[in-house]
Coordinates of C-alpha atoms and ligand atoms in Angstrom, one line a residue:
X7 CA -17.4 -10.2 -18.4
X8 CA -20.5 -9.3 -16.5
X9 CA -20.4 -7.6 -13.1
X10 CA -21.9 -9.5 -10.3
X11 CA -21.1 -6.7 -7.5
X12 CA -20.1 -3.1 -7.8
X13 CA -20.0 -1.0 -4.8
X14 CA -19.8 2.9 -4.7
X15 CA -18.4 4.5 -1.5
X16 CA -19.9 2.0 0.5
X17 CA -19.6 2.9 4.2
X18 CA -20.9 1.6 7.6
X19 CA -20.3 3.9 10.6
X20 CA -21.2 2.4 14.1
X21 CA -22.1 4.6 16.7
X22 CA -19.4 4.8 19.6
X23 CA -20.1 2.8 22.8
X24 CA -22.4 4.9 25.0
X25 CA -24.0 6.7 21.9
X26 CA -27.7 7.7 22.8
X27 CA -29.4 8.5 19.7
X28 CA -32.0 10.5 21.3
X29 CA -29.6 12.9 22.6
X30 CA -28.7 13.8 19.0
X31 CA -24.9 14.0 20.1
X32 CA -22.8 14.8 17.1
X33 CA -20.1 11.9 17.2
X34 CA -17.6 10.5 15.0
X35 CA -18.3 6.8 15.3
X36 CA -16.4 3.9 14.0
X37 CA -16.0 3.6 10.1
X38 CA -16.2 -0.2 10.3
X39 CA -16.5 0.0 6.2
X40 CA -14.9 3.2 4.6
X41 CA -16.0 4.3 1.0
X42 CA -15.2 1.2 -0.4
X43 CA -15.2 0.6 -4.1
X44 CA -15.3 -3.1 -5.2
X45 CA -16.0 -5.1 -8.3
X46 CA -16.5 -8.6 -8.7
X47 CA -17.2 -10.2 -11.9
X48 CA -18.8 -13.2 -13.0
X49 CA -16.9 -16.3 -12.4
X50 CA -14.5 -14.8 -9.9
X51 CA -13.5 -16.4 -6.6
X52 CA -12.7 -13.1 -4.8
X53 CA -10.8 -13.3 -1.7
X54 CA -11.1 -10.7 0.9
X55 CA -8.4 -10.4 3.3
X56 CA -7.4 -8.1 6.4
X57 CA -6.4 -8.3 9.9
X58 CA -8.9 -8.7 12.7
X59 CA -11.2 -6.0 12.6
X60 CA -10.5 -4.5 9.4
X61 CA -14.3 -4.6 8.2
X62 CA -14.6 -7.6 6.1
X63 CA -17.6 -9.1 8.0
X64 CA -19.4 -5.9 8.1
X65 CA -18.7 -5.4 4.2
X66 CA -20.3 -9.0 3.7
X67 CA -23.2 -8.0 5.8
X68 CA -23.7 -5.2 3.8
X69 CA -23.7 -7.0 0.7
X70 CA -25.9 -9.6 1.8
X71 CA -28.3 -6.9 3.0
X72 CA -28.2 -8.0 6.6
X73 CA -27.6 -4.3 7.6
X74 CA -28.0 -1.1 5.7
X75 CA -25.1 1.1 4.8
X76 CA -24.6 4.5 6.4
X77 CA -23.4 5.8 3.0
X78 CA -22.8 4.6 -0.4
X79 CA -24.5 2.4 -3.1
X80 CA -24.2 -0.9 -5.0
X81 CA -25.4 -2.8 -7.9
X82 CA -25.8 -6.6 -7.9
X83 CA -26.1 -8.5 -11.3
X84 CA -25.8 -5.0 -12.8
X85 CA -28.9 -3.9 -11.2
X86 CA -30.0 -1.6 -8.4
X87 CA -33.0 -3.9 -7.6
X88 CA -31.1 -5.3 -4.7
X89 CA -33.9 -7.2 -3.2
X90 CA -34.9 -9.0 -6.3
X91 CA -31.3 -10.0 -6.9
X92 CA -30.4 -11.1 -3.7
X93 CA -32.5 -14.2 -4.2
X94 CA -29.6 -15.2 -6.4
X95 CA -27.2 -15.0 -3.4
X96 CA -26.4 -17.7 -0.9
X97 CA -24.4 -16.6 1.9
X98 CA -22.7 -18.0 5.4
X99 CA -21.8 -14.9 7.4
X100 CA -22.6 -16.2 10.9
X101 CA -22.3 -19.9 11.9
X102 CA -25.0 -21.5 10.1
X103 CA -27.9 -22.7 12.3
X104 CA -27.7 -26.7 12.3
X105 CA -29.6 -29.1 14.3
X106 CA -27.3 -31.6 15.7
X107 CA -30.0 -34.5 16.4
X108 CA -31.2 -34.3 12.7
X109 CA -29.4 -35.8 9.7
X110 CA -27.9 -33.7 6.8
X111 CA -30.9 -34.0 4.5
X112 CA -33.3 -33.2 7.4
X113 CA -31.4 -30.1 8.2
X114 CA -31.6 -28.9 4.6
X115 CA -35.2 -30.1 4.2
X116 CA -36.1 -27.9 7.2
X117 CA -34.2 -25.1 5.9
X118 CA -35.7 -25.4 2.3
X119 CA -39.1 -25.3 3.7
X120 CA -38.1 -22.2 5.8
X121 CA -37.0 -20.5 2.8
X122 CA -39.9 -21.5 0.6
X123 CA -37.7 -23.2 -2.0
X124 CA -40.0 -25.3 -4.1
X125 CA -37.3 -27.4 -6.2
X126 CA -38.0 -31.1 -5.3
X127 CA -34.2 -31.8 -6.1
X128 CA -32.7 -28.8 -4.1
X129 CA -31.6 -31.0 -0.9
X130 CA -30.1 -33.8 -3.0
X131 CA -28.2 -31.3 -5.3
X132 CA -26.8 -29.3 -2.6
X133 CA -25.5 -32.4 -0.7
X134 CA -24.1 -33.6 -3.8
X135 CA -22.4 -30.4 -4.8
X136 CA -20.6 -30.3 -1.2
X137 CA -19.8 -34.1 -1.3
X138 CA -22.1 -35.3 1.6
X139 CA -24.6 -37.6 -0.4
X140 CA -23.3 -40.4 1.4
X141 CA -23.8 -39.3 5.1
X142 CA -27.3 -40.8 5.1
X143 CA -28.9 -40.8 8.7
X144 CA -25.9 -39.8 10.4
X145 CA -26.8 -37.1 13.0
X146 CA -25.1 -33.9 12.5
X147 CA -23.9 -33.7 16.0
X148 CA -21.4 -36.7 15.1
X149 CA -20.1 -34.8 11.9
X150 CA -16.7 -33.4 11.9
X151 CA -16.1 -29.6 11.8
X152 CA -15.3 -29.9 8.2
X153 CA -18.5 -31.9 7.4
X154 CA -20.7 -29.3 9.2
X155 CA -18.9 -26.3 7.4
X156 CA -19.7 -28.3 3.9
X157 CA -23.3 -28.8 5.3
X158 CA -23.4 -25.1 5.9
X159 CA -22.3 -24.5 2.2
X160 CA -24.8 -26.9 1.4
X161 CA -27.6 -24.5 2.9
X162 CA -26.4 -21.5 1.1
X163 CA -26.6 -23.4 -2.2
X164 CA -30.1 -24.6 -1.6
X165 CA -31.6 -21.8 -3.8
X166 CA -29.1 -22.5 -6.6
X167 CA -27.5 -19.0 -6.1
X168 CA -25.1 -17.4 -8.8
X169 CA -23.2 -15.6 -6.2
X170 CA -22.1 -17.3 -3.0
X171 CA -20.6 -15.1 0.1
X172 CA -18.8 -16.9 2.5
X173 CA -17.1 -15.4 5.7
X174 CA -14.5 -17.7 7.0
X175 CA -15.8 -20.9 5.8
X176 CA -12.4 -22.7 6.7
X177 CA -12.3 -21.5 10.3
X178 CA -10.8 -24.0 12.6
X179 CA -10.6 -26.6 9.9
X180 CA -7.4 -28.7 9.8
X181 CA -5.6 -28.8 6.5
X182 CA -7.7 -31.8 5.1
X183 CA -11.0 -29.9 6.1
X184 CA -9.5 -26.9 4.3
X185 CA -8.7 -28.9 1.2
X186 CA -12.2 -30.2 1.0
X187 CA -13.6 -26.9 1.1
X188 CA -11.4 -25.7 -1.6
X189 CA -12.3 -28.5 -3.9
X190 CA -16.0 -27.7 -3.4
X191 CA -15.6 -24.1 -4.2
X192 CA -13.3 -24.9 -7.0
X193 CA -16.0 -27.2 -8.4
X194 CA -18.7 -24.9 -8.0
X195 CA -16.7 -22.0 -9.8
X196 CA -15.6 -24.1 -12.7
X197 CA -18.7 -26.5 -13.2
X198 CA -21.6 -24.2 -12.2
X199 CA -20.1 -20.8 -13.0
X200 CA -20.9 -19.8 -9.3
X201 CA -19.0 -16.4 -8.3
X202 CA -17.6 -16.7 -4.9
X203 CA -16.7 -13.9 -2.4
X204 CA -14.8 -15.4 0.5
X205 CA -12.8 -14.3 3.5
X206 CA -10.2 -16.4 5.2
X207 CA -7.7 -16.2 7.9
X208 CA -5.6 -18.6 6.2
X209 CA -3.6 -16.7 3.6
X210 CA -1.9 -19.4 1.9
X211 CA -4.9 -21.2 1.3
X212 CA -6.9 -18.3 -0.1
X213 CA -3.9 -17.6 -2.3
X214 CA -4.4 -21.1 -3.8
X215 CA -8.3 -20.8 -4.2
X216 CA -9.0 -17.2 -5.1
X217 CA -8.5 -15.8 -8.6
X218 CA -8.7 -12.2 -7.4
X219 CA -8.0 -10.4 -4.1
X220 CA -9.3 -7.3 -2.2
X221 CA -7.2 -6.1 0.9
X222 CA -9.0 -4.3 3.6
X223 CA -7.2 -2.1 6.1
X224 CA -9.2 0.1 8.7
X225 CA -12.5 -0.2 6.9
X226 CA -10.9 0.7 3.6
X227 CA -10.4 -1.5 0.5
X228 CA -6.6 -0.4 0.0
X229 CA -6.0 -2.7 -3.0
X230 CA -7.5 -4.9 -5.5
X231 CA -5.8 -7.3 -8.0
X232 CA -6.2 -10.5 -9.7
X233 CA -3.8 -13.9 -9.5
X234 CA -1.6 -12.9 -12.2
X235 CA -0.6 -9.3 -10.5
X236 CA 0.0 -11.3 -7.4
X237 CA 2.3 -13.7 -9.0
X238 CA 4.0 -10.9 -10.8
X239 CA 4.3 -8.9 -7.5
X240 CA 5.7 -11.7 -5.6
X241 CA 8.1 -13.0 -8.5
X242 CA 11.6 -13.0 -7.6
X243 CA 13.6 -10.3 -9.4
X244 CA 16.8 -8.4 -9.5
X245 CA 15.6 -4.7 -8.7
X246 CA 18.0 -1.9 -10.0
X247 CA 18.2 1.7 -10.3
X248 CA 20.2 2.9 -13.0
X249 CA 21.1 6.3 -14.5
X250 CA 20.0 5.4 -18.0
X251 CA 17.1 2.8 -18.0
X252 CA 16.7 2.4 -21.9
X253 CA 20.4 1.8 -22.7
X254 CA 20.6 -0.5 -19.6
X255 CA 17.4 -2.4 -21.2
X256 CA 19.3 -2.7 -24.6
X257 CA 22.4 -4.0 -22.8
X258 CA 20.4 -6.6 -20.8
X259 CA 19.2 -8.0 -24.3
X260 CA 22.2 -7.8 -26.2
X261 CA 24.7 -8.8 -23.5
X262 CA 22.7 -11.1 -21.0
X263 CA 20.6 -12.4 -23.9
X264 CA 17.1 -11.9 -22.0
X265 CA 14.4 -9.8 -22.6
X266 CA 12.7 -11.0 -19.2
X267 CA 12.7 -7.8 -17.7
X268 CA 10.3 -4.5 -17.2
X269 CA 11.0 -0.8 -17.0
X270 CA 9.2 0.9 -14.0
X271 CA 9.1 4.5 -13.3
X272 CA 11.9 6.3 -11.4
X273 CA 14.6 4.6 -13.3
X274 CA 13.8 1.3 -12.1
X275 CA 14.2 -2.0 -14.0
X276 CA 13.0 -5.5 -12.8
X277 CA 14.9 -8.3 -14.3
X278 CA 13.5 -11.9 -13.7
X279 CA 16.6 -13.7 -15.0
X280 CA 20.1 -13.6 -13.2
X281 CA 18.5 -13.1 -10.0
X282 CA 21.2 -14.7 -7.8
X283 CA 24.1 -13.1 -10.1
X284 CA 23.6 -9.3 -9.2
X285 CA 27.4 -8.8 -9.1
X286 CA 27.9 -10.1 -12.5
X287 CA 24.8 -8.1 -13.8
X288 CA 26.2 -4.9 -12.2
X289 CA 29.8 -5.5 -13.6
X290 CA 28.4 -6.1 -17.0
X291 CA 26.2 -2.8 -16.9
X292 CA 29.1 -0.8 -15.3
X293 CA 31.5 -1.9 -17.9
X294 CA 29.2 -0.5 -20.6
X295 CA 28.7 3.0 -19.2
X296 CA 25.9 2.4 -16.9
X297 CA 25.7 3.7 -13.4
X298 CA 24.0 1.2 -11.1
X299 CA 23.0 3.1 -8.3
X300 CA 21.2 0.1 -6.4
X301 CA 20.8 -3.7 -7.2
X302 CA 18.7 -6.0 -4.9
X303 CA 17.2 -9.3 -5.3
X304 CA 13.7 -9.1 -4.2
X305 CA 10.7 -11.3 -4.1
X306 CA 8.5 -12.8 -1.4
X307 CA 6.2 -15.9 -0.6
X308 CA 2.7 -14.9 -1.3
X309 CA 1.7 -14.9 2.3
X310 CA 4.2 -12.5 3.3
X311 CA 3.1 -10.4 0.7
X312 CA -0.5 -10.5 2.0
X313 CA 1.0 -9.6 5.5
X314 CA 2.8 -6.9 4.1
X315 CA -0.3 -5.4 2.3
X316 CA -2.2 -5.8 5.4
X317 CA -0.1 -3.9 7.7
X318 CA 0.9 -5.0 11.4
X319 CA 2.0 -8.3 12.7
X320 CA -1.6 -10.0 13.3
X321 CA -2.7 -12.6 11.1
X322 CA -5.9 -11.9 9.1
Ligands
LIG1 N1 -22.5 -4.2 15.6 C1 -21.3 -3.7 15.8 N2 -21.3 -2.4 16.6 C2 -20.2 -1.7 17.1 N3 -19.0 -1.9 16.2 C3 -19.1 -3.1 15.4 C4 -20.1 -4.0 15.1 N4 -19.8 -4.8 14.4 C5 -18.5 -4.6 14.2 N5 -17.9 -3.5 14.7 C6 -16.6 -3.0 14.7 O1 -16.5 -2.7 13.3 C7 -15.0 -3.0 13.0 C8 -14.9 -4.3 11.9 O2 -15.4 -5.2 12.3 P1 -15.6 -6.6 11.6 O3 -16.0 -7.8 12.2 O4 -16.3 -6.0 10.4 O5 -14.1 -6.8 11.1 P2 -13.6 -8.1 10.3 O6 -12.4 -7.7 9.4 O7 -14.6 -9.0 9.9 O8 -12.7 -8.9 11.7 P3 -12.4 -10.3 12.0 O9 -11.5 -11.0 11.1 O10 -11.8 -10.2 13.5 O11 -14.0 -11.1 12.0 C9 -14.5 -3.7 14.2 O12 -13.7 -2.5 15.0 C10 -15.7 -3.9 15.1 O13 -15.4 -4.0 16.5

């Protein structure tokens, strides 16, 4: 699968408050983005997750070329010619500038001219992609927040980008508005092959939309995994520590009649069946010469998993 974005040790250090560059005072500064190595492949919907201040927006701004990194490099579309390939990228990082007294098509038309996009169908195509073709002459100031967010995405789509960078596109939306944005992004990904990098506070929503995930904590990308990994990590199972894992595995197959387990390091086995029958499993293994040091049903919902990875109690 071709790589759309790869960062190598991407770092942004902001000077501390009160820092006066002319004094050349040596200072630590704030590592908003700290040696991030991130990979996004073609067709991914990459969900970026982290608490407030974790560095998501700063990372997106670096990727979009809105500020230079302090350190580190990146490739876009497997190339180091970033300026050239940023033309294939569309982004909403700050609230898109919309003219309230103008209709959706007029807003897009103004933006199209500003960007120098020549395609005569760009405005109509973008409106259609976000389901706003029928708003006609309605002024944007009368739009719902969800419609405005969709219009923002339409703006980012004007240049027919292959890669969309969206910082909190569902911010402030009700469940219906969120579902609409999800439908738009899923369609763009599946039907047009657009690759998406998206951050969101709404973890449950992101878990339904994204195909892979990156967790940021204190500027660092502490974990990257795909949807399949996430489902495995959150799957309910009986986690047990035994003295002889290979023999225990054989007994699980012969006595319990299942091969739905895996063996982890440190004599740990995860059994994905019999999750609510830990006493029974314990007895069966014990009676056949296995010392079960611990046996616990584990598993959590996806949102709780994200929260535990992000650290702390605050929401993303
Ligand atoms: N221009 C700036 N100057 C100084 N510090 C900044 C600047 N922009 C961001 N920061 C700091 O960098 C850190 C990361 O901020 P950033 O906005 O990237 O986080 P975030 O994960 O997007 O948070 P949120 O979810 O609240 O938007 C924060 O501590 C923030 O205060």
